[in-house]
Coordinates of C-alpha atoms in Angstrom, one line a residue:
Chain A
M1 CA -71.9 -9.1 -21.7
S2 CA -74.7 -7.7 -19.6
L3 CA -77.4 -9.5 -17.7
S4 CA -81.0 -9.6 -19.0
D5 CA -83.8 -8.0 -17.0
A6 CA -85.1 -11.4 -16.2
E7 CA -81.7 -12.5 -14.7
I8 CA -81.5 -9.3 -12.6
L9 CA -85.1 -9.8 -11.3
A10 CA -84.4 -13.4 -10.5
L11 CA -81.3 -12.4 -8.4
A12 CA -83.4 -9.8 -6.6
E13 CA -86.1 -12.4 -5.8
Q14 CA -83.5 -14.9 -4.6
L15 CA -81.7 -12.4 -2.3
D16 CA -85.0 -11.0 -1.0
A17 CA -86.2 -14.5 -0.1
A18 CA -82.9 -15.4 1.5
A19 CA -83.0 -12.3 3.7
A20 CA -86.6 -13.0 4.7
Q21 CA -85.8 -16.6 5.6
G22 CA -82.4 -16.1 7.1
V23 CA -80.6 -18.5 4.8
T24 CA -77.5 -18.1 2.6
V25 CA -77.4 -18.3 -1.2
P26 CA -74.5 -18.8 -3.6
Q27 CA -72.6 -15.6 -4.7
P28 CA -74.0 -14.3 -8.0
S29 CA -70.4 -13.6 -9.1
A30 CA -69.7 -17.4 -8.9
R31 CA -71.7 -18.0 -12.1
L32 CA -72.5 -14.6 -13.6
N33 CA -70.5 -11.6 -14.7
L34 CA -72.4 -9.1 -12.6
S35 CA -71.3 -5.4 -12.9
V36 CA -71.5 -3.0 -10.0
E37 CA -74.2 -1.1 -11.9
E38 CA -76.2 -4.3 -12.4
A39 CA -75.7 -5.1 -8.7
Y40 CA -77.3 -1.8 -7.7
R41 CA -80.3 -2.7 -10.0
V42 CA -80.6 -6.0 -8.1
Q43 CA -80.5 -4.1 -4.8
R44 CA -83.2 -1.7 -5.9
L45 CA -85.5 -4.5 -7.1
S46 CA -85.1 -6.4 -3.9
I47 CA -85.9 -3.3 -1.9
A48 CA -89.0 -2.7 -4.2
R49 CA -90.2 -6.1 -3.1
R50 CA -90.0 -5.1 0.5
V51 CA -91.9 -1.8 -0.2
D52 CA -94.6 -3.9 -2.0
R53 CA -94.9 -5.8 1.3
G54 CA -95.5 -2.5 3.2
E55 CA -92.0 -1.6 4.3
A56 CA -90.9 2.0 3.9
V57 CA -87.5 3.2 2.8
I58 CA -86.4 5.4 5.8
G59 CA -82.8 6.0 4.9
M60 CA -79.5 4.9 3.4
K61 CA -76.3 3.3 4.7
M62 CA -72.7 3.6 3.5
G63 CA -70.4 0.6 3.5
L64 CA -66.7 0.0 2.8
T65 CA -65.9 3.5 4.2
S66 CA -62.6 2.6 5.8
L67 CA -59.3 2.5 4.1
A68 CA -58.7 -1.0 5.4
K69 CA -62.0 -2.3 4.1
M70 CA -61.5 -0.7 0.7
E71 CA -58.0 -2.1 0.4
Q72 CA -59.3 -5.5 1.4
M73 CA -62.0 -5.4 -1.3
G74 CA -59.6 -3.8 -3.9
V75 CA -61.9 -0.8 -4.4
H76 CA -61.5 3.0 -4.3
S77 CA -65.0 4.1 -3.4
P78 CA -67.5 3.1 -0.7
I79 CA -70.9 1.5 -1.5
Y80 CA -74.4 2.3 -0.4
A81 CA -77.6 0.4 0.5
H82 CA -81.1 1.0 1.6
L83 CA -82.6 1.1 5.2
T84 CA -86.2 0.0 5.5
S85 CA -88.6 0.5 8.4
P86 CA -88.4 -3.0 10.1
M87 CA -84.6 -2.7 10.3
L88 CA -84.8 0.1 12.8
L89 CA -84.7 -1.0 16.5
P90 CA -85.3 1.2 19.5
D91 CA -82.3 2.3 21.6
G92 CA -81.8 -0.4 24.3
G93 CA -84.0 -2.8 22.2
R94 CA -83.4 -6.4 21.3
F95 CA -83.6 -8.6 18.3
D96 CA -84.2 -12.3 17.6
P97 CA -81.1 -13.7 16.0
T98 CA -82.7 -17.0 14.9
H99 CA -83.6 -15.7 11.5
L100 CA -80.1 -14.2 11.0
G101 CA -77.4 -16.5 9.8
Q102 CA -74.3 -14.9 11.1
P103 CA -74.9 -11.5 12.7
R104 CA -72.1 -9.0 13.3
I105 CA -72.1 -5.5 14.8
E106 CA -70.2 -2.4 14.1
P107 CA -70.0 1.1 15.6
E108 CA -71.2 4.0 13.5
V109 CA -72.5 7.6 13.5
A110 CA -75.9 8.4 11.9
F111 CA -77.2 11.6 10.3
V112 CA -80.8 12.7 10.4
L113 CA -81.4 15.0 7.4
G114 CA -83.3 18.2 7.9
R115 CA -83.7 18.9 4.2
D116 CA -83.2 17.3 0.8
L117 CA -79.7 16.7 -0.2
Q118 CA -78.7 16.4 -3.8
G119 CA -75.3 16.0 -5.3
P120 CA -72.9 17.3 -6.4
V121 CA -71.9 18.5 -2.9
S122 CA -68.8 18.9 -0.8
P123 CA -68.7 17.5 2.7
A124 CA -69.3 21.0 4.2
Q125 CA -72.3 21.5 2.0
A126 CA -73.6 18.0 2.9
L127 CA -73.5 18.9 6.6
L128 CA -75.7 21.9 6.0
A129 CA -78.6 19.5 5.2
V130 CA -78.1 17.6 8.5
E131 CA -80.5 18.4 11.3
G132 CA -79.0 16.0 13.8
V133 CA -76.3 13.4 14.5
C134 CA -76.3 10.5 16.9
P135 CA -74.4 7.3 17.8
A136 CA -75.5 4.2 15.9
L137 CA -75.0 0.5 15.9
E138 CA -75.4 -1.5 12.8
I139 CA -76.1 -5.2 12.8
L140 CA -74.9 -6.9 9.7
D141 CA -75.8 -10.3 8.2
S142 CA -74.6 -11.6 4.9
R143 CA -76.8 -13.7 2.7
Y144 CA -73.5 -15.3 1.6
Q145 CA -71.7 -18.0 3.6
D146 CA -69.0 -16.6 5.9
F147 CA -69.4 -13.0 4.6
R148 CA -67.5 -14.0 1.5
F149 CA -68.3 -11.9 -1.5
S150 CA -67.1 -9.8 -4.4
L151 CA -68.0 -6.1 -4.6
P152 CA -71.0 -6.7 -6.9
D153 CA -72.2 -9.6 -4.6
V154 CA -72.3 -7.4 -1.5
V155 CA -74.0 -4.5 -3.4
A156 CA -76.7 -6.8 -4.6
D157 CA -77.2 -8.0 -1.0
N158 CA -78.0 -4.5 0.2
A159 CA -74.5 -4.2 1.7
S160 CA -75.1 -7.0 4.3
S161 CA -77.6 -4.9 6.2
A162 CA -79.9 -6.4 8.8
Y163 CA -80.8 -4.0 11.7
F164 CA -79.7 -0.7 13.1
V165 CA -80.1 1.2 16.3
L166 CA -79.9 4.9 16.9
G167 CA -78.9 6.6 20.2
S168 CA -81.7 8.6 21.8
T169 CA -79.7 11.8 22.1
V170 CA -79.5 13.8 18.9
R171 CA -77.0 16.6 18.6
S172 CA -76.7 19.4 16.1
P173 CA -73.7 18.9 13.7
R174 CA -72.9 22.6 14.4
E175 CA -72.2 21.9 18.1
V176 CA -69.9 18.9 17.6
D177 CA -66.7 18.4 15.7
L178 CA -67.5 15.2 14.0
G179 CA -64.1 14.6 12.5
N180 CA -62.4 12.7 15.4
L181 CA -64.9 11.4 17.9
G182 CA -63.6 8.5 20.1
M183 CA -65.8 5.4 19.8
V184 CA -65.8 2.5 22.2
M185 CA -68.0 -0.6 21.6
S186 CA -68.3 -2.9 24.6
I187 CA -69.9 -6.4 24.5
N188 CA -71.1 -7.8 27.8
G189 CA -69.1 -5.1 29.6
R190 CA -65.8 -5.8 27.9
V191 CA -64.2 -3.4 25.4
A192 CA -64.6 -5.1 22.0
Q193 CA -63.6 -2.3 19.5
I194 CA -62.0 1.1 19.9
G195 CA -61.9 3.6 17.1
S196 CA -62.5 7.2 15.9
S197 CA -65.0 8.7 13.5
A198 CA -61.9 9.8 11.5
A199 CA -61.8 6.2 10.2
I200 CA -65.1 6.8 8.4
L201 CA -63.8 8.1 5.1
D202 CA -61.6 10.5 7.0
H203 CA -64.7 12.4 8.3
P204 CA -68.3 11.2 8.4
A205 CA -69.4 14.3 6.4
R206 CA -67.3 13.0 3.5
S207 CA -69.3 9.8 3.6
L208 CA -72.5 11.7 3.5
A209 CA -71.3 13.8 0.5
A210 CA -70.0 10.7 -1.3
L211 CA -73.5 9.1 -0.9
A212 CA -75.3 12.2 -2.3
N213 CA -72.8 12.2 -5.2
M214 CA -73.2 8.5 -5.9
L215 CA -77.0 8.9 -5.9
L216 CA -76.7 11.7 -8.4
E217 CA -75.3 9.2 -10.9
V218 CA -78.6 7.4 -10.9
G219 CA -80.7 10.6 -10.8
E220 CA -81.7 10.2 -7.1
K221 CA -81.4 12.4 -4.1
L222 CA -81.6 12.1 -0.3
Q223 CA -84.8 13.4 1.2
A224 CA -85.5 15.4 4.3
G225 CA -86.2 13.1 7.3
M226 CA -84.0 10.3 6.0
L227 CA -81.5 8.6 8.2
V228 CA -78.0 8.0 6.9
L229 CA -75.6 5.5 8.5
A230 CA -72.2 6.9 7.7
G231 CA -70.2 3.7 7.9
G232 CA -68.3 1.6 10.4
A233 CA -65.5 3.1 12.5
T234 CA -63.9 -0.3 13.2
A235 CA -64.1 -3.8 12.0
A236 CA -67.4 -5.6 12.7
V237 CA -67.6 -8.1 15.6
A238 CA -69.5 -11.4 15.5
L239 CA -72.5 -11.6 17.9
S240 CA -73.8 -14.5 20.0
P241 CA -77.2 -15.0 21.5
G242 CA -77.6 -13.1 24.8
D243 CA -74.9 -10.5 23.9
R244 CA -75.4 -7.0 25.2
V245 CA -73.7 -4.3 23.2
L246 CA -73.0 -0.7 24.3
L247 CA -71.5 2.0 22.1
E248 CA -70.1 5.2 23.6
V249 CA -69.3 8.1 21.3
D250 CA -67.5 11.2 22.5
A251 CA -69.8 14.2 22.7
L252 CA -72.7 12.2 21.1
G253 CA -73.6 9.8 23.9
T254 CA -74.5 6.1 23.9
V255 CA -76.6 3.5 22.1
Q256 CA -77.4 0.0 23.2
V257 CA -78.8 -3.2 21.8
Q258 CA -79.2 -6.8 23.0
V259 CA -79.4 -10.1 21.2
D260 CA -82.1 -12.4 22.4
A261 CA -80.9 -15.4 24.3
E262 CA -81.6 -18.8 22.9
G263 CA -84.6 -20.9 23.9
Chain B
M1 CA -19.8 -14.6 30.2
N2 CA -18.9 -12.9 33.5
D3 CA -21.5 -10.2 33.3
P4 CA -24.6 -11.1 31.3
I5 CA -26.0 -7.6 31.8
E6 CA -23.1 -5.9 30.2
F7 CA -22.8 -8.6 27.5
L8 CA -26.4 -7.9 26.4
A9 CA -26.3 -4.2 27.0
E10 CA -23.4 -4.0 24.7
R11 CA -25.2 -6.0 22.0
L12 CA -28.1 -3.6 22.0
R13 CA -25.8 -0.5 22.3
L14 CA -23.8 -1.6 19.2
A15 CA -27.0 -2.4 17.3
E16 CA -28.3 1.1 17.9
Q17 CA -25.0 2.9 17.2
R18 CA -24.4 1.0 14.0
G19 CA -28.0 0.8 12.8
V20 CA -27.7 -2.9 12.4
P21 CA -30.2 -5.1 14.3
C22 CA -29.1 -7.9 16.6
A23 CA -30.4 -11.3 17.6
P24 CA -33.1 -11.7 20.4
L25 CA -31.4 -11.6 23.8
R26 CA -31.9 -15.3 24.5
Q27 CA -30.1 -16.2 21.4
G28 CA -26.4 -15.7 20.5
G29 CA -25.0 -16.5 23.9
G30 CA -27.5 -14.7 26.0
P31 CA -28.9 -16.4 29.1
P32 CA -32.0 -18.5 28.2
D33 CA -33.6 -17.6 31.5
L34 CA -33.3 -13.8 31.3
T35 CA -35.6 -12.2 33.9
V36 CA -37.6 -9.0 33.7
K37 CA -35.4 -7.6 36.5
Q38 CA -32.3 -8.3 34.5
A39 CA -33.9 -6.8 31.4
Y40 CA -34.6 -3.5 33.3
A41 CA -30.9 -3.6 34.5
I42 CA -29.8 -3.8 30.9
Q43 CA -32.0 -0.8 30.0
E44 CA -30.6 1.1 33.0
R45 CA -27.0 0.3 32.1
N46 CA -27.3 1.7 28.6
I47 CA -29.3 4.7 29.7
A48 CA -26.6 5.5 32.3
R49 CA -24.0 5.5 29.6
R50 CA -26.0 7.7 27.3
I51 CA -26.7 10.4 29.8
Q52 CA -23.9 13.0 29.5
P53 CA -24.9 16.4 30.8
E54 CA -21.7 18.0 29.4
R55 CA -23.0 17.0 26.0
R56 CA -26.5 18.0 26.8
V57 CA -27.9 14.5 26.9
E58 CA -30.2 14.4 29.9
L59 CA -33.1 12.5 31.2
L60 CA -36.4 14.2 30.2
G61 CA -38.9 11.6 31.3
R62 CA -40.3 8.2 30.8
K63 CA -42.5 6.3 28.4
V64 CA -45.0 3.6 29.1
G65 CA -45.2 0.8 26.5
L66 CA -47.4 -2.2 25.9
T67 CA -50.5 -0.3 27.2
S68 CA -52.9 -1.9 24.7
R69 CA -54.6 -5.2 25.7
A70 CA -54.2 -6.5 22.1
V71 CA -50.4 -5.9 22.1
Q72 CA -50.1 -7.4 25.6
R73 CA -51.9 -10.5 24.3
Q74 CA -49.5 -10.7 21.4
L75 CA -46.5 -10.8 23.8
G76 CA -48.3 -13.0 26.3
V77 CA -48.1 -10.5 29.2
Q78 CA -50.7 -8.7 31.3
Q79 CA -48.6 -5.7 32.2
P80 CA -47.1 -2.7 30.5
D81 CA -43.4 -1.8 30.5
F82 CA -41.5 1.5 30.7
G83 CA -38.5 3.1 29.0
T84 CA -36.5 6.3 29.5
L85 CA -36.7 9.5 27.4
L86 CA -33.5 11.3 26.8
S87 CA -33.1 14.8 25.3
D88 CA -31.3 13.4 22.2
M89 CA -34.5 11.5 21.4
E90 CA -36.7 14.6 21.0
V91 CA -37.4 15.9 17.6
R92 CA -38.7 19.5 17.4
E93 CA -42.4 19.9 16.5
G94 CA -42.6 20.3 12.7
G95 CA -39.0 19.0 12.5
E96 CA -37.5 16.2 10.5
L97 CA -36.5 12.7 11.4
H98 CA -33.9 11.0 9.4
A99 CA -35.0 7.5 8.7
S100 CA -31.4 6.4 8.0
E101 CA -30.6 6.9 11.7
L102 CA -33.1 4.1 12.6
I103 CA -33.4 0.4 11.9
Q104 CA -37.1 -0.4 11.4
P105 CA -39.1 2.6 12.7
R106 CA -42.8 2.6 13.5
A107 CA -44.9 5.5 14.8
E108 CA -47.9 5.9 17.2
A109 CA -49.9 8.8 18.6
E110 CA -49.9 9.3 22.3
V111 CA -50.9 11.7 25.1
A112 CA -47.8 13.3 26.8
F113 CA -48.2 14.3 30.5
V114 CA -46.0 17.0 31.8
L115 CA -45.8 17.0 35.6
E116 CA -45.9 20.0 37.9
R117 CA -44.9 18.1 41.0
D118 CA -43.2 14.9 42.0
L119 CA -45.2 11.7 41.9
R120 CA -43.6 9.6 44.6
T121 CA -44.7 6.8 46.8
D122 CA -43.7 6.8 50.4
R123 CA -44.6 5.3 53.8
H124 CA -47.8 7.3 54.0
R125 CA -48.7 6.9 50.3
P126 CA -47.8 3.4 49.2
D127 CA -49.8 3.6 46.0
I128 CA -50.1 6.4 43.5
S129 CA -53.7 6.7 42.3
T130 CA -55.1 8.0 39.0
S131 CA -56.4 11.1 40.9
D132 CA -52.8 11.7 42.2
V133 CA -51.7 11.7 38.6
I134 CA -54.4 14.2 37.6
R135 CA -53.4 16.4 40.5
A136 CA -49.7 16.3 39.6
T137 CA -50.2 17.0 35.9
A138 CA -49.4 20.5 34.7
Y139 CA -50.8 19.9 31.2
V140 CA -51.0 17.3 28.5
L141 CA -49.7 17.5 24.9
P142 CA -50.4 15.5 21.8
A143 CA -47.3 13.5 20.8
I144 CA -45.9 11.1 18.2
E145 CA -43.6 8.4 19.5
V146 CA -41.3 6.7 17.0
I147 CA -40.4 3.3 18.2
D148 CA -37.7 1.1 16.7
S149 CA -36.5 -2.3 17.8
R150 CA -32.8 -3.0 17.9
I151 CA -33.8 -6.7 17.7
A152 CA -34.0 -8.0 14.1
N153 CA -37.5 -8.1 12.5
W154 CA -39.2 -6.9 15.7
D155 CA -39.0 -10.6 16.8
I156 CA -39.2 -9.6 20.5
T157 CA -40.3 -11.0 23.8
F158 CA -41.4 -8.9 26.8
E159 CA -37.8 -9.0 28.2
D160 CA -36.3 -8.1 24.9
T161 CA -38.3 -4.8 24.6
V162 CA -37.7 -4.0 28.3
A163 CA -33.9 -4.3 27.8
D164 CA -34.2 -2.3 24.6
N165 CA -35.5 0.8 26.4
A166 CA -39.1 -0.3 25.6
S167 CA -38.2 0.0 21.9
S168 CA -38.3 3.8 22.1
A169 CA -36.3 5.8 19.6
R170 CA -37.6 9.4 19.0
F171 CA -40.6 11.5 20.1
V172 CA -42.1 14.8 19.1
L173 CA -44.4 16.9 21.3
G174 CA -47.1 19.3 20.3
T175 CA -46.7 22.8 21.5
R176 CA -50.2 23.8 22.8
P177 CA -50.6 22.8 26.4
V178 CA -54.1 21.7 27.6
R179 CA -55.1 21.2 31.2
L180 CA -56.6 17.8 31.9
G181 CA -59.6 19.5 33.5
D182 CA -60.4 21.2 30.2
I183 CA -60.8 17.9 28.4
P184 CA -64.4 16.5 28.6
D185 CA -63.4 12.9 28.7
L186 CA -59.9 11.8 27.8
R187 CA -61.1 8.2 27.7
L188 CA -63.3 8.9 24.7
A189 CA -61.0 11.4 23.0
G190 CA -60.6 10.3 19.4
C191 CA -57.2 9.8 17.8
A192 CA -56.4 9.9 14.1
L193 CA -52.9 9.3 12.8
R194 CA -52.5 10.3 9.2
K195 CA -49.6 9.3 7.0
N196 CA -49.2 11.4 3.8
G197 CA -52.8 12.6 4.2
R198 CA -54.5 9.3 4.8
V199 CA -55.8 8.0 8.1
V200 CA -53.7 4.9 8.8
S201 CA -54.5 4.4 12.4
S202 CA -57.4 5.5 14.6
G203 CA -58.4 5.0 18.2
A204 CA -59.3 6.7 21.4
G205 CA -58.0 7.3 24.9
V206 CA -59.5 4.1 26.2
A207 CA -57.0 2.1 24.1
C208 CA -54.2 3.1 26.6
L209 CA -54.9 1.0 29.7
D210 CA -58.6 2.2 29.7
H211 CA -57.4 5.8 30.3
P212 CA -54.0 7.4 29.7
A213 CA -53.8 8.6 33.3
H214 CA -54.0 5.0 34.5
A215 CA -50.8 4.3 32.5
V216 CA -49.0 7.2 34.3
A217 CA -50.2 5.9 37.7
W218 CA -49.0 2.4 36.8
L219 CA -45.6 3.9 35.9
A220 CA -45.3 5.9 39.1
N221 CA -45.9 2.8 41.1
A222 CA -43.6 0.7 39.0
L223 CA -40.7 3.2 39.4
A224 CA -40.9 2.8 43.1
G225 CA -39.6 -0.7 42.7
F226 CA -36.5 0.7 41.0
G227 CA -35.8 3.2 43.7
T228 CA -36.8 6.2 41.7
Y229 CA -39.8 8.3 40.9
L230 CA -41.4 10.8 38.5
K231 CA -40.1 14.3 39.1
E232 CA -41.6 17.7 38.6
G233 CA -41.1 18.9 35.0
Q234 CA -40.7 15.4 33.6
I235 CA -42.5 14.2 30.5
V236 CA -44.4 10.9 30.4
L237 CA -45.5 9.4 27.1
S238 CA -48.4 7.4 28.3
G239 CA -48.9 4.8 25.5
A240 CA -50.4 4.4 22.0
L241 CA -54.0 5.4 21.4
G242 CA -54.2 3.3 18.2
P243 CA -52.3 0.7 16.2
V244 CA -48.7 1.5 15.2
T245 CA -47.8 2.3 11.6
P246 CA -44.5 1.7 9.8
L247 CA -42.4 4.8 9.0
A248 CA -40.2 5.3 6.0
A249 CA -38.2 8.2 4.4
G250 CA -40.6 10.6 2.7
D251 CA -43.5 10.0 5.1
D252 CA -45.3 13.0 6.5
L253 CA -47.1 12.1 9.8
H254 CA -49.9 14.1 11.4
A255 CA -51.4 12.9 14.7
E256 CA -54.6 14.5 15.9
I257 CA -56.0 13.9 19.4
A258 CA -59.5 15.3 20.0
H259 CA -59.5 18.2 22.6
L260 CA -55.6 18.2 22.6
G261 CA -54.8 19.3 19.0
S262 CA -52.3 17.9 16.6
V263 CA -48.6 17.3 16.1
R264 CA -46.6 16.7 12.9
L265 CA -43.4 14.9 12.0
R266 CA -41.7 14.6 8.7
C267 CA -39.4 11.7 7.9
S268 CA -36.6 12.1 5.4

């Protein structure tokens, strides 16, 4: 039994409003039998509302890219979501956490596409479309209490995205072996997470190819100039006001962000 | 119990020989107040028995254990420990490990240091520094260490694992030597451990006491307290770069450490 267009639009409006106000809402799956395909329709409609307000879609992100997260959610493929212009923070920048309910942060690598990328592609083919690669931090915030959600719930919620930061140094993917980059995320000078880019679907290029191939299913492609967050290399860490976060990635450099202090 | 060291050493020795785990050392008649010093004495007792040059069982080097802050927290300690590597623990690169020889094996990827000179404290050099370690290292190799507790269900305290040779069982070394100076930054070197083709553990050099060379320096200083030292040609397994993974018959392990290369171990 599928949802009506009106029900899908209502969910999109509810999630869009919750994200704008920094409040949580009940999981759609608690009362509706939402499919993953319908959840992506909800996501696209909520992004369309942001675009109507003047935001631009500047890229995409991948989620559930680690074996551990996929097993935790009982799924076999990652998910994707949209990145819009106000979500991008400058390297070393800060954000106000008061309109975020429960922010978390995770270490990632990001791709900048030099040309359009359309599936079906292999990881090696996908890399050919990449102009640059850089370290990235993603700040997550769920519109559901305690980050509790089913797979369709999180897809509808634009994969819990809130903000992201890119490192200032961009390297060519031809110069760096991206498959096993050490990644160290420190919070207030203490090591909080240690990982490797190998945890991102075995290789970040596989994540990029998977994204292009999933978009093909809905007749879309990635466009030149788009940013792609390949997925978290470690579990996300909860943030508190005043936290300073530094990510160091082997061969790629660093990226930093700070949470505004209270008051 | 006249000699608690021998009493507990025998318990661990028999557990290893028979492949049947034993009770934690404090239980089953062991002294409830076993000290770290006694635990190392138990380790030393069993190692001395196992070394038999006439049967080609010799001391090859040492391992550093508990080098991850997370694992230290689990055991409620703030220090690593060390164990001894013997030649009968080494599995040839690409070789096969028989799971039936072990009790409850787990595997981890590590950096192995091979020394080209002694690392020894003396009156003029009371502390071995990380730069001393770098200077004394001929080369490093990627390694897989197979750990195995002789204590049932891995229900171990710090003293239990120290007495049990730091839970060491087997190790395999890669075959392509790399000079430390050729590695851009070992602290940020990524580590991926794949089991049957899937990444089951990932990490980086920083996971091992913030830098694997720090772990070797810690070891060099710790050994001085036992009247011994790291010798030219010896191997040091410096500690895990990511979480451990359980190992079972049929598993094919592949550890890849960025800038060092990879090493493989099959388990039958």
